[in-house]
mmCIF file of C-alpha atoms in Angstrom:
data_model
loop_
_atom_site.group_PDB
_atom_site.id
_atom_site.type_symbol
_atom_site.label_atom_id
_atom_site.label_comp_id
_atom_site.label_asym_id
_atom_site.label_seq_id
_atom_site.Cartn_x
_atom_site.Cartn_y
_atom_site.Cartn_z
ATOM 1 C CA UNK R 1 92.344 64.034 58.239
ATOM 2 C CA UNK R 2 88.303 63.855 59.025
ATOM 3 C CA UNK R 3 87.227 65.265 62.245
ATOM 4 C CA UNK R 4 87.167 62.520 65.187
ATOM 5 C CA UNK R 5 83.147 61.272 66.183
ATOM 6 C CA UNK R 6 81.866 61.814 69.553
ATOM 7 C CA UNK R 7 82.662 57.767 69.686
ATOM 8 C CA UNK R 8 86.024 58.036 69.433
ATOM 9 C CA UNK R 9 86.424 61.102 71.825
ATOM 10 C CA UNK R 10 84.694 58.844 74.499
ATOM 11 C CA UNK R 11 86.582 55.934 73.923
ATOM 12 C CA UNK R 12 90.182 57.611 73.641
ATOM 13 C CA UNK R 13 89.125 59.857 76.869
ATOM 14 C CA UNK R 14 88.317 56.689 78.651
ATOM 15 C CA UNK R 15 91.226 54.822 77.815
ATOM 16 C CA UNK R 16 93.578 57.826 78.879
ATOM 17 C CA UNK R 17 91.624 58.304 82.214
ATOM 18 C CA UNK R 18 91.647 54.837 83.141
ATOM 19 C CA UNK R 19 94.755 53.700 82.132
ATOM 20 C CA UNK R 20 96.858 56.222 83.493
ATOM 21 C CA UNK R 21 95.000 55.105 86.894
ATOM 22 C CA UNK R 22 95.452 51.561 86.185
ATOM 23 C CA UNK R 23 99.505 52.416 85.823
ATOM 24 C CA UNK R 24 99.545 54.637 88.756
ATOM 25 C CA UNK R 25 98.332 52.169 90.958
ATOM 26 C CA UNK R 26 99.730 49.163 89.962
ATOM 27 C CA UNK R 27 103.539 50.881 89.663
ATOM 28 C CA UNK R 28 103.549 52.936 93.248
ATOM 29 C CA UNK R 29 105.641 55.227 91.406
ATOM 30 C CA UNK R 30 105.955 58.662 93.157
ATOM 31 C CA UNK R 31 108.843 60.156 91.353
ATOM 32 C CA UNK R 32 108.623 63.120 88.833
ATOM 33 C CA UNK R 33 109.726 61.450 85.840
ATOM 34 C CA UNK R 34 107.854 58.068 86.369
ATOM 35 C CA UNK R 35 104.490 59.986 86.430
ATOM 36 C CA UNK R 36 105.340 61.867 83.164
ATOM 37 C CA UNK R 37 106.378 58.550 81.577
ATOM 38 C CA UNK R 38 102.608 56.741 82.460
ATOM 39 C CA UNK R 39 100.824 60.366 81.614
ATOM 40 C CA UNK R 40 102.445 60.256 78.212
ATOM 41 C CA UNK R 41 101.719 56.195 77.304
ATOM 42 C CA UNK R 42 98.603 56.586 78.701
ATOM 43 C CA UNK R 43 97.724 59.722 76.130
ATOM 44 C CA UNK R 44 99.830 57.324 73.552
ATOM 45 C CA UNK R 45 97.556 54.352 74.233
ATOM 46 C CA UNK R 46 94.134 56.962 73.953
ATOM 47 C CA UNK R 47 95.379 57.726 70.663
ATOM 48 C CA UNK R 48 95.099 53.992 69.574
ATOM 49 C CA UNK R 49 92.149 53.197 70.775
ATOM 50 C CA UNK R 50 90.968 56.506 69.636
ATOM 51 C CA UNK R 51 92.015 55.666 65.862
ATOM 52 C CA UNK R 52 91.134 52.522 65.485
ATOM 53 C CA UNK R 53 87.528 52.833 66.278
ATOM 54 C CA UNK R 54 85.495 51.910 62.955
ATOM 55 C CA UNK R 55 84.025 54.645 61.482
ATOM 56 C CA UNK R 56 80.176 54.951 60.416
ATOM 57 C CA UNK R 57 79.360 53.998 57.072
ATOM 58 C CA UNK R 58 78.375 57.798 56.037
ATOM 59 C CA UNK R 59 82.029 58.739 56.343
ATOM 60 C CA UNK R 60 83.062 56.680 54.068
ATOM 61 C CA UNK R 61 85.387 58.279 50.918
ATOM 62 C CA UNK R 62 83.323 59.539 48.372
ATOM 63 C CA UNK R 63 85.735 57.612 45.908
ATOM 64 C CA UNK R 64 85.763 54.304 47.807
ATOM 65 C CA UNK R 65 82.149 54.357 47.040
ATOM 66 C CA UNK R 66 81.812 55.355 43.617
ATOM 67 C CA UNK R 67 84.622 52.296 42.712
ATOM 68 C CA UNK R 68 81.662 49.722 43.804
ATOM 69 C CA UNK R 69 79.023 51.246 41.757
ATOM 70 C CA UNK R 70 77.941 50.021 38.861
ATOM 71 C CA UNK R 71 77.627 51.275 35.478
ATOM 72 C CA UNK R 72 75.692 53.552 34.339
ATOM 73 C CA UNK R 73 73.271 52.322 31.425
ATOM 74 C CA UNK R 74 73.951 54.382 27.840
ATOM 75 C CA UNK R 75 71.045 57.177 27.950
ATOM 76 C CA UNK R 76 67.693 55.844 25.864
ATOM 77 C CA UNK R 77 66.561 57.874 22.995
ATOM 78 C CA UNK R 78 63.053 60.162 23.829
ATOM 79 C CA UNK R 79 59.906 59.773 21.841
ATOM 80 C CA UNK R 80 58.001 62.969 21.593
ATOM 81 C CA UNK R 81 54.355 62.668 23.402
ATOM 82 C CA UNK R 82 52.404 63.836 20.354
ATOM 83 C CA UNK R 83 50.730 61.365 17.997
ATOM 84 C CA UNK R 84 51.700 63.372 15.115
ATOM 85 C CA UNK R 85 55.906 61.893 15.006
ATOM 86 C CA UNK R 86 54.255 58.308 15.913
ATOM 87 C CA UNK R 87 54.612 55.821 12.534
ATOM 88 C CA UNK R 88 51.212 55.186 11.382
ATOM 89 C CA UNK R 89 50.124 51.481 13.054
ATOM 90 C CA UNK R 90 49.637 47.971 10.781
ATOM 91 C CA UNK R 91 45.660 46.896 11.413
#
């Protein structure tokens, strides 16, 4: 699994923060066990949000990439730079 970009880190951190704040208020809970239950979808719903960020192009599989390439041309034959293997030229 590739290491997370400072993108996603924002966004999932974010989403935890503020959604766990968003639950707190709007429930009124003040029991044990209903503040565990919002801390854990809350880190739940970061992890979404954190995944489905797109990724840059960069860090993109090196095998995703090479399937869109195209071929490579059959390698040319060299001529040597001396005059001396050239045919002798029609006047």
């Amino acid at each position: 699994m590739p290491r997370p970009t400072a993108a996603q880190l924002a966004y999932g951190s974010c989403t935890v923060l503020f959604s766990t704040l968003a639950m707190l208020l709007l429930s009124q809970t003040s029991s044990g066990l209903g503040v565990v239950v919002i801390a854990l979808s809350a880190l739940v719903l970061g992890l979404l949000v954190a995944m489905t960020v797109p990724t840059p192009k960069s860090a993109a599989r090196p095998s995703s990439a090479a399937a869109t390439e195209q071929p490579v041309p059959q390698r040319r034959e060299t001529v040597a730079a001396s005059g001396a293997s050239e045919p002798a030229r029609r006047a």
